[in-house]
Coordinates of C-alpha atoms and ligand atoms in Angstrom, one line a residue:
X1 CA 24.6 54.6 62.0
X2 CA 21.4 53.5 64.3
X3 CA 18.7 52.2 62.5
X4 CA 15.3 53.7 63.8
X5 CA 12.1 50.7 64.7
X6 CA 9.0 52.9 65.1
X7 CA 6.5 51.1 66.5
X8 CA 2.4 51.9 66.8
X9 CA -0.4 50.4 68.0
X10 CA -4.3 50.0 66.4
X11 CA -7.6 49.0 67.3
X12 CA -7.5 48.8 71.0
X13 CA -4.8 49.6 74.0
X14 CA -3.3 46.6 75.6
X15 CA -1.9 44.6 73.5
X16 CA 1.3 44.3 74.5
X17 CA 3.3 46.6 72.6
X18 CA 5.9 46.9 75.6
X19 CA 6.5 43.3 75.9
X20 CA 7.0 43.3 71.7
X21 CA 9.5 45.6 71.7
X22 CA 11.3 44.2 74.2
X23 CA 10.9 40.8 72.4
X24 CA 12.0 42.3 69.3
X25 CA 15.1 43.9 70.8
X26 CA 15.8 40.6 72.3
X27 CA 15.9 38.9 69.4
X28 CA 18.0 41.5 67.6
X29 CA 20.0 41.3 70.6
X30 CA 20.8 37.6 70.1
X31 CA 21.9 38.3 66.6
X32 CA 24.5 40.4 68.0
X33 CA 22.9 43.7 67.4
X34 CA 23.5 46.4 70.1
X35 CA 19.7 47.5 70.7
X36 CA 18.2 50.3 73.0
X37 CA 14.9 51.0 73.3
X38 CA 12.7 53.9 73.8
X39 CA 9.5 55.1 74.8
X40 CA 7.0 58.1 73.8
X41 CA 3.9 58.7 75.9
X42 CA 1.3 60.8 74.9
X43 CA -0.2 62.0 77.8
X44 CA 0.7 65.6 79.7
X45 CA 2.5 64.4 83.2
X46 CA 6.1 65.5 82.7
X47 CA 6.7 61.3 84.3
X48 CA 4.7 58.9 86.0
X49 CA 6.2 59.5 89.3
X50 CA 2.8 61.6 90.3
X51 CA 0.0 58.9 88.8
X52 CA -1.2 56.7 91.1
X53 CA -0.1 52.7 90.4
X54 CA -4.0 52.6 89.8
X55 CA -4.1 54.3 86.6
X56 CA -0.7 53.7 85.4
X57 CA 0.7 50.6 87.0
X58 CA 4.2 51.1 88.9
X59 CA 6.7 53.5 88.4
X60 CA 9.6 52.1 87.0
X61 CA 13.0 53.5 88.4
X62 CA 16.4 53.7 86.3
X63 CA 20.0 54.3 87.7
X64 CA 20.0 57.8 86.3
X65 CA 17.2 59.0 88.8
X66 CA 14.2 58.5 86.5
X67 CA 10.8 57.5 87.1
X68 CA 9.3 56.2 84.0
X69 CA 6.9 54.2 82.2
X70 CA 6.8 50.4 83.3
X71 CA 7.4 49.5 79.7
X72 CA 11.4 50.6 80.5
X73 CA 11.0 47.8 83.0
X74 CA 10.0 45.2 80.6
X75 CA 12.8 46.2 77.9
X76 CA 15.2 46.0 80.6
X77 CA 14.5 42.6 81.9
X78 CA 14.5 41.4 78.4
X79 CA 17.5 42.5 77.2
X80 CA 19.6 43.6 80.3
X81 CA 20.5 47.3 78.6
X82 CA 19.8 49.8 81.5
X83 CA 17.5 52.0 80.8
X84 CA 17.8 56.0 81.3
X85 CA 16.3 59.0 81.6
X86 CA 17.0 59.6 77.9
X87 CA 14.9 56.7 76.8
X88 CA 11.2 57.7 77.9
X89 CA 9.8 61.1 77.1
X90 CA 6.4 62.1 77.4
X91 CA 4.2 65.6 75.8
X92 CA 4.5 66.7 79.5
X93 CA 8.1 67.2 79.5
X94 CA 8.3 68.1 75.4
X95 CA 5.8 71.5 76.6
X96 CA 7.3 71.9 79.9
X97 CA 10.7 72.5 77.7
X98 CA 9.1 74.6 75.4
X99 CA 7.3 76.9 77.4
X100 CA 10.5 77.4 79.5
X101 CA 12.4 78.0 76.2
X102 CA 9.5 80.4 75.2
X103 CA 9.5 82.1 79.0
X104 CA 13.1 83.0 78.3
X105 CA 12.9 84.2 75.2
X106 CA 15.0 81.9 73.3
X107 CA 12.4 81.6 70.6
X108 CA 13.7 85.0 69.1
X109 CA 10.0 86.8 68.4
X110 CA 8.9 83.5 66.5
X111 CA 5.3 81.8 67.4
X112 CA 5.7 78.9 69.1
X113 CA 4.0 75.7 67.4
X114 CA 3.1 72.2 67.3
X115 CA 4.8 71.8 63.6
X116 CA 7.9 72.7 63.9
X117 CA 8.7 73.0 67.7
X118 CA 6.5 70.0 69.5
X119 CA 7.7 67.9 66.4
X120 CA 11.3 68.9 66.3
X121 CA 11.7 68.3 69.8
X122 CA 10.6 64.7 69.9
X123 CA 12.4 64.2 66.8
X124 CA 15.8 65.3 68.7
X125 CA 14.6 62.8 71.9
X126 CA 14.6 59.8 69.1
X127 CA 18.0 60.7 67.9
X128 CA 19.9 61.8 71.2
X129 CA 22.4 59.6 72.8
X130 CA 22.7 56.4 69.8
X131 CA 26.6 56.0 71.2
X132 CA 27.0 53.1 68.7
X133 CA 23.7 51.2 68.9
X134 CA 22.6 49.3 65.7
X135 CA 19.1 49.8 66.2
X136 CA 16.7 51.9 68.4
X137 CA 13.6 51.0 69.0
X138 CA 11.0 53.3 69.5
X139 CA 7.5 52.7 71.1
X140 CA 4.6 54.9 70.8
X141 CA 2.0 55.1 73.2
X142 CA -1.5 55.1 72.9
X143 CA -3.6 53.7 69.6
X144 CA -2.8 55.2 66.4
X145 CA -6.2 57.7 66.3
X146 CA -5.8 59.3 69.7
X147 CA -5.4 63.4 69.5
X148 CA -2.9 63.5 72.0
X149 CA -0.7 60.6 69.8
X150 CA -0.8 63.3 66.5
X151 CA 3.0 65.4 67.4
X152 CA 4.6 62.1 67.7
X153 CA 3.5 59.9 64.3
X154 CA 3.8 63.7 62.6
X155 CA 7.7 63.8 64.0
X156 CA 7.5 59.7 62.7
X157 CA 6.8 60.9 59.7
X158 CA 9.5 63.7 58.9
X159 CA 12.0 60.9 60.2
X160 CA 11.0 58.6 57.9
X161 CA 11.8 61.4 55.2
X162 CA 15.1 63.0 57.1
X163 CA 16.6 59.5 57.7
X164 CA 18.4 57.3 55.0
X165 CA 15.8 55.3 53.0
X166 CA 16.9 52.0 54.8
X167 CA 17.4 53.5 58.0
X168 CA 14.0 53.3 59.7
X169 CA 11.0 50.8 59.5
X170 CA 7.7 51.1 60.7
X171 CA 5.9 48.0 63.0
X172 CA 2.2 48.3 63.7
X173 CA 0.5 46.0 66.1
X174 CA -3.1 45.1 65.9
X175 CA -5.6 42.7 66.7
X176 CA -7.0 40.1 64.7
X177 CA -10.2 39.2 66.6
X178 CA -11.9 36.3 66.6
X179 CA -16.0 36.6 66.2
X180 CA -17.8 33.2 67.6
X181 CA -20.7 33.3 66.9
X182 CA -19.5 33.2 63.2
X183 CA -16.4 31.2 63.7
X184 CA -14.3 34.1 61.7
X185 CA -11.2 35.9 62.0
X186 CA -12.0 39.6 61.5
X187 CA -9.2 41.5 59.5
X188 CA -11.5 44.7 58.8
X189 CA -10.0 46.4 62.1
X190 CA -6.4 46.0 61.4
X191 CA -7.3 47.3 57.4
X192 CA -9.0 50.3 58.9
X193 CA -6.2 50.9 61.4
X194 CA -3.2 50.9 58.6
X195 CA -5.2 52.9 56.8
X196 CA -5.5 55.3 59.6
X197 CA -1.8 55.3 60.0
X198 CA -1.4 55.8 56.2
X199 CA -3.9 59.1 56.5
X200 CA -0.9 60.3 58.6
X201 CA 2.0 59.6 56.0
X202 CA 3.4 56.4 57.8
X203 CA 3.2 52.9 55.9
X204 CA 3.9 49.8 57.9
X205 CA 6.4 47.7 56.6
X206 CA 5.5 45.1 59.3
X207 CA 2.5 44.1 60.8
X208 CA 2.0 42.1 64.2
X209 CA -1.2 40.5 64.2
X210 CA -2.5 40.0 67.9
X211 CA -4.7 36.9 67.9
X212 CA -6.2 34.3 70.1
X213 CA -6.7 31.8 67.1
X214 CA -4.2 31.0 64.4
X215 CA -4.5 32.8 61.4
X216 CA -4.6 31.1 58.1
X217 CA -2.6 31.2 55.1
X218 CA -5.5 33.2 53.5
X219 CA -6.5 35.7 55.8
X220 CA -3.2 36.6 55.9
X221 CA -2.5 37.3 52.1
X222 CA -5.9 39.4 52.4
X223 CA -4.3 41.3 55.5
X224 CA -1.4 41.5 53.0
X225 CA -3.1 42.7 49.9
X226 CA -5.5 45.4 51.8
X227 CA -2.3 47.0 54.2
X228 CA 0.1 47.3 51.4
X229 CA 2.7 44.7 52.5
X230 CA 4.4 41.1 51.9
X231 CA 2.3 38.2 53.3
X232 CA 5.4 37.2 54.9
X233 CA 5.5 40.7 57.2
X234 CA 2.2 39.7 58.4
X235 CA 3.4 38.1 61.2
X236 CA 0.8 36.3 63.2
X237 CA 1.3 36.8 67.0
X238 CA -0.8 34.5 69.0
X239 CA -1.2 34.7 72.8
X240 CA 1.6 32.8 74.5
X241 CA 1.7 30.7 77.2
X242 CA 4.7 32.5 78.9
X243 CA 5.9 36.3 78.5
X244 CA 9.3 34.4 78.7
X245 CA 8.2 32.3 75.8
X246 CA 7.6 35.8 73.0
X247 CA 10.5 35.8 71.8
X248 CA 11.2 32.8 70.8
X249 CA 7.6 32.3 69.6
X250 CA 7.9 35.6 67.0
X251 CA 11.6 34.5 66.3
X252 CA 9.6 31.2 64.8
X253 CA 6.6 33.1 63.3
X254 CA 9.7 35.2 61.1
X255 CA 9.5 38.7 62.8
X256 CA 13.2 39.5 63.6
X257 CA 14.4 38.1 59.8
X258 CA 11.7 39.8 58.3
X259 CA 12.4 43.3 60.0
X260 CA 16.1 42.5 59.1
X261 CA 15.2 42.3 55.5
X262 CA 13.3 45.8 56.0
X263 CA 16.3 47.1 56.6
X264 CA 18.2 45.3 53.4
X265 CA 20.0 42.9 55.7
X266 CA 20.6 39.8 54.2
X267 CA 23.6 38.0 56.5
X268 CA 23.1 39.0 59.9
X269 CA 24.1 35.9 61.9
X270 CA 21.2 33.3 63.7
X271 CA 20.3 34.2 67.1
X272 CA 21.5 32.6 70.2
X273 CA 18.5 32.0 71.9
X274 CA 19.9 29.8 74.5
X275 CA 19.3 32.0 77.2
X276 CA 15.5 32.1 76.2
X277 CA 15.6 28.4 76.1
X278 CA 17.0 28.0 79.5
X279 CA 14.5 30.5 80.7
X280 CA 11.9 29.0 79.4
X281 CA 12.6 25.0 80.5
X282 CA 13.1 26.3 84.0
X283 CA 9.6 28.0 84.1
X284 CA 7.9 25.4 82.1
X285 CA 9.4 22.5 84.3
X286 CA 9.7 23.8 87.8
X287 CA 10.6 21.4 90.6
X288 CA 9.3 22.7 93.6
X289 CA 6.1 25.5 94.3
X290 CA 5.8 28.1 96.7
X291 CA 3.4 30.6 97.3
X292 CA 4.3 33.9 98.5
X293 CA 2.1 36.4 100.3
X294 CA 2.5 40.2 99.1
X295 CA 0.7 42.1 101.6
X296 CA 0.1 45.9 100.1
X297 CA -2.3 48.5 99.3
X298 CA -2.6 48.5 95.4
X299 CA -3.4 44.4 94.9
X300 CA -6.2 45.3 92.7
X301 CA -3.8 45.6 90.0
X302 CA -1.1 43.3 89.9
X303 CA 0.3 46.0 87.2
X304 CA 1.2 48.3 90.0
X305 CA 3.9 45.4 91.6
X306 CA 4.8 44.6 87.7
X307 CA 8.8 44.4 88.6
X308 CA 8.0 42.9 91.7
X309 CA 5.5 40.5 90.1
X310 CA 8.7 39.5 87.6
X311 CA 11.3 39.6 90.3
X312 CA 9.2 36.9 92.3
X313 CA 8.8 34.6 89.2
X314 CA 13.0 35.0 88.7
X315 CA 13.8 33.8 91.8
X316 CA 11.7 30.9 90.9
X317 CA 13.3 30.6 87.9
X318 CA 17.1 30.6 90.0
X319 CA 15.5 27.4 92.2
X320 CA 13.5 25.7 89.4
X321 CA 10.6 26.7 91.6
X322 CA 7.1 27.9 90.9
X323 CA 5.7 30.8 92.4
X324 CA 2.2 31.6 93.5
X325 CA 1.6 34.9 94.4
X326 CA -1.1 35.7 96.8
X327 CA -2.3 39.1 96.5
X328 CA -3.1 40.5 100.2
X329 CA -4.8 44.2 100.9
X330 CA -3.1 45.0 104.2
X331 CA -6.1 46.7 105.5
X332 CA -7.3 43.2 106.1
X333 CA -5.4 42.6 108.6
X334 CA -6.3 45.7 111.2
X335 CA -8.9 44.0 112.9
X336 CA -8.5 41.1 115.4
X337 CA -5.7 38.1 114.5
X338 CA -8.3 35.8 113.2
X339 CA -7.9 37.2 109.6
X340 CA -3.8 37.4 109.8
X341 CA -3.6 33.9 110.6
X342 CA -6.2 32.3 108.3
X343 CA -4.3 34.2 105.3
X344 CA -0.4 34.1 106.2
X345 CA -0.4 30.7 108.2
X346 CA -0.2 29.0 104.9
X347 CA 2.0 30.4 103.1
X348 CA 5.8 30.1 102.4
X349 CA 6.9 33.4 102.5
X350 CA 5.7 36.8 103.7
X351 CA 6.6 40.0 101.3
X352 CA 5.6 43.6 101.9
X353 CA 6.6 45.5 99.6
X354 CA 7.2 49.2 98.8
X355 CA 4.4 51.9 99.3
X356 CA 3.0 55.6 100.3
X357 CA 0.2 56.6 102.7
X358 CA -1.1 55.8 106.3
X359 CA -3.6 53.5 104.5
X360 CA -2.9 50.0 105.4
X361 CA 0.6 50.7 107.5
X362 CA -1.2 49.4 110.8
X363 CA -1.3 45.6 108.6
X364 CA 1.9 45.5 106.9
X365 CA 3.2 46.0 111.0
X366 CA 1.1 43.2 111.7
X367 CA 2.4 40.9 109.2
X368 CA 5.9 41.6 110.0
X369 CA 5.6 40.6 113.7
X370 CA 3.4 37.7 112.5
X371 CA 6.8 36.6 110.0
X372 CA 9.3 37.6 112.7
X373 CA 7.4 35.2 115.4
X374 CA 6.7 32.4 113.5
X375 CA 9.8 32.6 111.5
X376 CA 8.5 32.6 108.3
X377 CA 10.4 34.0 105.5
X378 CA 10.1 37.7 105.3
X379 CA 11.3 40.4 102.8
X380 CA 10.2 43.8 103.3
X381 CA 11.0 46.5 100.6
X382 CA 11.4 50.3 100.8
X383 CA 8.1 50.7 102.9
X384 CA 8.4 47.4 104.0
X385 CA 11.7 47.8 105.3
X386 CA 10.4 51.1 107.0
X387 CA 8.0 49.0 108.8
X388 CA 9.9 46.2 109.9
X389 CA 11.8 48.6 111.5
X390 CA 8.4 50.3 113.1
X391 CA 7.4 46.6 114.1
X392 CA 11.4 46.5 115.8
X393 CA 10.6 49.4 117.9
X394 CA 7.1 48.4 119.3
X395 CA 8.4 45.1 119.8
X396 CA 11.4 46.2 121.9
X397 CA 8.8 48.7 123.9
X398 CA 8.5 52.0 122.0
X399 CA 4.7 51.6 122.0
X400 CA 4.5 55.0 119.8
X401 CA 7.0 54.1 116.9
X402 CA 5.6 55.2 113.5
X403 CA 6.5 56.9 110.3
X404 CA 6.2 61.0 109.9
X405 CA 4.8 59.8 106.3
X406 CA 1.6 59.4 108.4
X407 CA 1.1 62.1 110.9
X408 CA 2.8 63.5 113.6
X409 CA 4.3 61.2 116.5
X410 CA 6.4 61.3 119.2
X411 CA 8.7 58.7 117.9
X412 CA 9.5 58.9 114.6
X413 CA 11.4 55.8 113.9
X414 CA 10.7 56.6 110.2
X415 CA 11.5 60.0 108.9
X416 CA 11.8 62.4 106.0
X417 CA 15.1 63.0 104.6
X418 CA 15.8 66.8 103.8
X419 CA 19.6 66.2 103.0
X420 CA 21.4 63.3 101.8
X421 CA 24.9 62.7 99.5
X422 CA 24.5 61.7 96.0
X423 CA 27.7 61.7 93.8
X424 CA 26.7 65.2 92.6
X425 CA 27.2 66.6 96.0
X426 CA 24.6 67.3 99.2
X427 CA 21.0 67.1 98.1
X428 CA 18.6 69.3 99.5
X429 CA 14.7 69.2 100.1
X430 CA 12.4 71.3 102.1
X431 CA 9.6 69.6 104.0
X432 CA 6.3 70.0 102.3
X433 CA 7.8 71.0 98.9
X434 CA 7.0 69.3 95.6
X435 CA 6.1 65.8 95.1
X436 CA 7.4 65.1 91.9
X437 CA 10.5 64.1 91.0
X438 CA 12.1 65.1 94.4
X439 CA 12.2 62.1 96.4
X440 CA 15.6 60.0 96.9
X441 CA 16.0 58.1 93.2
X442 CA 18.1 56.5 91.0
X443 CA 21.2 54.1 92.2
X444 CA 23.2 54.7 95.2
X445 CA 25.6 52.7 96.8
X446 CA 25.5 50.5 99.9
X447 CA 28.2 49.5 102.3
X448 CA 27.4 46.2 103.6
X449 CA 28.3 44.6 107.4
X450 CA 31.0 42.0 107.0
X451 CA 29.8 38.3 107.9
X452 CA 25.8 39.5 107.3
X453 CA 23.6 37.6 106.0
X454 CA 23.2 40.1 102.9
X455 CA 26.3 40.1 102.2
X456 CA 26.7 36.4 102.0
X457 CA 23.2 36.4 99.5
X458 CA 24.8 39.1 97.4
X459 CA 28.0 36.3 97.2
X460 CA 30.5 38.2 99.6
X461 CA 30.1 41.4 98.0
X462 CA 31.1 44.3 100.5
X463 CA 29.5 47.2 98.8
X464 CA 26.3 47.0 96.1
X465 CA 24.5 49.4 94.0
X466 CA 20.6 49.1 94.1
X467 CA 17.5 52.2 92.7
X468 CA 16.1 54.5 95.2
X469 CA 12.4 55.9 95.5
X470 CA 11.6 57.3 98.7
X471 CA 11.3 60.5 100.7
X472 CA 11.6 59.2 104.2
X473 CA 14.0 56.7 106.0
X474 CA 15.0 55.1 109.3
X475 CA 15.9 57.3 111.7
X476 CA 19.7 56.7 112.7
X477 CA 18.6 57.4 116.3
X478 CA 16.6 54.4 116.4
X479 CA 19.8 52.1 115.4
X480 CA 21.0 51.0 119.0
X481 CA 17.4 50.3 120.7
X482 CA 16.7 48.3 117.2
X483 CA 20.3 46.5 117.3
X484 CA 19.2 45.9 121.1
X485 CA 15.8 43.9 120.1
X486 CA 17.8 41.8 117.2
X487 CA 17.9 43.8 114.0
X488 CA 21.4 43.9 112.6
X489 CA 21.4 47.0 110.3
X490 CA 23.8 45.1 108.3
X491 CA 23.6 47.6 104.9
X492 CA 24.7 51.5 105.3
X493 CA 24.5 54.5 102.8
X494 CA 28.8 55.0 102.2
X495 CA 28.7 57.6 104.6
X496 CA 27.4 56.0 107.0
X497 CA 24.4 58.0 107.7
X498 CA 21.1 56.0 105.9
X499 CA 19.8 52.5 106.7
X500 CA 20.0 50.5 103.6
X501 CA 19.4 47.2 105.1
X502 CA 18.5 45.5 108.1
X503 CA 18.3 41.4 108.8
X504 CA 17.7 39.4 111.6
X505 CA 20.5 37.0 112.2
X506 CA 18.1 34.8 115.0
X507 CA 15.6 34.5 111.9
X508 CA 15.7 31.9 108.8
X509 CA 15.2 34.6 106.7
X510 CA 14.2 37.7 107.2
X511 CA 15.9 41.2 105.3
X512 CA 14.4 44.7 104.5
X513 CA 15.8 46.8 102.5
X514 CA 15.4 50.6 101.4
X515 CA 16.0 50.4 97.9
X516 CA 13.6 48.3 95.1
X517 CA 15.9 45.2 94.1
X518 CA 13.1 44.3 91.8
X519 CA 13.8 46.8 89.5
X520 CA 17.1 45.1 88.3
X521 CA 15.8 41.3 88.1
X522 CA 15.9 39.6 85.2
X523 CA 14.1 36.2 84.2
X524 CA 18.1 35.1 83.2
X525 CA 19.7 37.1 86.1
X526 CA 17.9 36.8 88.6
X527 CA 18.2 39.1 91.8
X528 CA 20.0 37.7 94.5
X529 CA 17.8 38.6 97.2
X530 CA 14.9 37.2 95.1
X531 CA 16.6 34.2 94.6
X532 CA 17.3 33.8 98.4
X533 CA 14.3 34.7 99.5
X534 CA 12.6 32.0 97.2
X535 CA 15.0 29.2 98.5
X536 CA 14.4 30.0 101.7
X537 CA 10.1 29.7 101.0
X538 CA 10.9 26.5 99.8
X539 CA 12.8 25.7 103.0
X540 CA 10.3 26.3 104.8
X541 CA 7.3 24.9 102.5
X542 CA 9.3 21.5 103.5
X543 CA 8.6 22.1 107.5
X544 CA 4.8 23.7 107.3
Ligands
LIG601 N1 6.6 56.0 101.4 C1 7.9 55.6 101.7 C2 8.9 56.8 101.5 O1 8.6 57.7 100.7 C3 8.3 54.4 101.0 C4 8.5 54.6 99.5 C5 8.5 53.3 98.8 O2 8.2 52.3 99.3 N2 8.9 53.4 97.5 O3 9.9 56.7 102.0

């Protein structure tokens, strides 16, 4: 039997709900506990894969061809358990069913409604696919109070009822602000938000207190006394130093023994936090620094890289190495040289990473050839690997080379895919048809080149699985004039047909790759090309 975590937030959005969960499930984790984790958004996309990375940070990719919330990507990293198209939902999807259902009929004559059919079906989404987890964890988007928030704590609430009495507990995360000017700890918001939760029929049995200064003994029994709860499930959750350090920091403030004794568990075992430990001593004591240049189009908001962001900090972690990340809009660099060489001279490694539109293309190109001549280290991802491959063909004299992502041209080096294998068979697209959910996505395998370079980083490994997200690739007819200039295209789709990978072999370093690598890093697993790619920056931070 799966025990059911709901958990809300109050008072404000960003408080770091995602990276709680995941912490909690980590922690449950070490105690042995099979965990999985889920997550309900509010809003009405059917998936993210439409939003732009400015409003809703990246698009996070699972094996099973999903684009979801970049909350999957945190609960992955922290607790290794893939995540899958079953795990995120959204009210998009839960109508887009139901209006279907009701298109066909299957409703019988009945009128179609929030109570019982919006409710019913999120309640099925929390209770699909348990396949002998111990707990599921459940994250709710959104602040308890929003409209669009209501179907979901209403579903939270029949659970709670349906459910065994000590099958499901409710954690609620606020904030505990501090006011300066009167040197106080306010605990009125988090009373009014439990109360708000309580006007919907869900009592918290746990209560994470967000808070920049410590909370005392007392305000926490009057947090206590007002929200209905033990002193001891007001769990004070200060801002840490580390994301890698949560878990061990709300293992110490009592969270995972306390939700254990919500459920009427009394001898689970101690956790192994070893791993955490280790993660933790090689971020807090790193022996060497780099700093890596990401040159891309959203760097306003480093939320829109977010696996990336985590992916460069692993590989750190794999060579006790610190890594600076420098933050480059590509459109910088499509004037004169001046600008490219001021910003990438210095740096230790040159990254451009995955991406959609014309806007900026012209400067990733420009930092490519700028890595490939002076030999800096170079890793370009999905886009990045598209224009490496652009950069190839100019380079060996096809002046025109360019992507049809941005216009029509004469030599489309970079194409759209209309047909490509996946294990269920050919898969089709028509040019010009829908944008969501109908690019290339999800794992596919990779065949890769004997004696390359990649295969060597991926420790001799002669075929590899890695996520998709794209709707155009190399063209295959640009292979031999690419091989010609010194690309190896040393990774292949199984068939044969798709560019998965290409290196340079008269380079230190230098690999792009189709797929997004960063989406299966974790701070204790760290990606291999990640890993490589760091230990070759601080190679070269020793000759510059
Ligand atoms: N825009 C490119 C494509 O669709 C690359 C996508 C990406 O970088 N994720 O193929």
């Amino acid at each position: 039997m799966a025990r059911y975590i709901f958990i809300t937030g109050g008072v404000v959005s960003s408080l770091g709900k995602g990276l709680m969960a995941a912490s909690l499930a980590a922690l449950l984790q070490a105690r042995g506990y099979k965990v999985r984790i889920r997550k309900f958004d509010p809003y009405l996309n059917v998936d993210p894969g439409t939003m732009s990375p400015y409003q809703h940070g990246e698009v996070y990719v699972t094996d099973d061809g999903a684009e979801t919330d970049l909350d999957l990507g945190h609960y992955e990293r922290f607790t290794g358990v893939s995540a899958r198209q079953s795990d995120n939902i959204t009210s998009g999807r839960v109508y887009r069913d139901i209006i279907a259902k009701e298109r066909r009929g299957d409703y019988l004559g009945a009128t179609v409604q929030v109570i019982p059919h919006v409710t019913d079906a999120i309640k099925q989404f929390a209770l699909a696919d348990q396949d002998g987890h111990d707990f599921i964890l459940c994250e709710i988007g959104g602040t308890v109070g929003d409209i669009e928030s209501l179907p979901f704590m209403e579903a939270i609430r029949q659970l709670r009822n349906e459910l065994e009495p000590m099958q499901t507990l409710s954690v609620h995360v606020t904030l505990v602000p501090y006011i300066a000017a009167a040197g106080e700890l306010k605990t009125k918001p988090t009373q009014h938000s439990v109360r708000e939760l309580a006007s919907l029929g869900i009592k918290p049995d746990v209560l994470l207190c967000r808070a920049e200064h410590p909370i005392p003994d007392g305000e926490r029994q009057k947090i206590a006394n007002f929200c209905n709860v033990r002193k001891e499930a007001v769990i004070p959750a200060l801002d840490a130093p580390s994301i890698y350090s949560v878990p061990l920091q709300y293992h110490e403030e009592g969270l995972d023994a306390e939700v254990l004794r919500g459920f009427g568990i009394t001898d689970a075992p101690d956790p192994d936090l070893s791993s955490w430990h280790d993660v933790t001593d090689r971020y807090f004591n790193p022996e060497g620094e780099v700093t890596i240049g990401v040159v891309g189009k959203y760097v306003g908001l480093p939320d829109a890289y977010k696996s990336l962001n985590e992916a460069l900090v692993h590989g750190g972690l794999a060579n006790r190495t610190k890594v600076n990340i420098k933050w480059i809009d590509a459109e910088l660099f499509e004037g004169d040289d001046s600008e490219i060489v001021s910003e990438l001279e210095p740096l230790h490694g040159i990254l451009v990473p995955g991406g959609f539109g014309e806007r900026g293309s012209e400067g990733k190109i420009a930092s490519v050839r700028f890595a490939r001549e002076r030999k800096v280290p170079f890793f370009g991802i999905c886009l990045g690997m598209q224009m490496a491959c652009v950069e190839g063909a100019r380079n060996a004299g096809i002046a025109a080379a360019s992507s049809t992502e941005f216009g029509d041209t004469k030599e489309p080096v970079v194409g759209i895919i209309t047909e490509w294998m996946s294990e269920e068979g050919i898969q089709e697209r028509e040019e010009g048809g829908d944008l969501g959910g109908t690019m290339r996505l999800g794992a596919y395998d990779a065949k890769l080149g004997a004696n390359s370079h990649v295969s060597q980083i991926y420790g001799g490994a002669q075929a590899i699985s890695e996520r998709h997200r794209h709707r155009y690739e190399v063209n295959s007819k640009y292979i031999a004039p690419l091989e010609d200039q010194g690309l190896v295209f040393s990774g292949m789709s199984p068939d044969g047909l798709l560019p998965e990978i290409v290196e340079r072999p008269d380079h230190p370093w230098f690999v792009g790759v189709q797929f997004h690598p960063e989406l299966k890093s974790k701070p204790f697993d760290p990606h291999p090309l990640f890993a490589g790619f760091i230990e070759a920056a601080l190679e070269h931070s020793r000759l510059v």
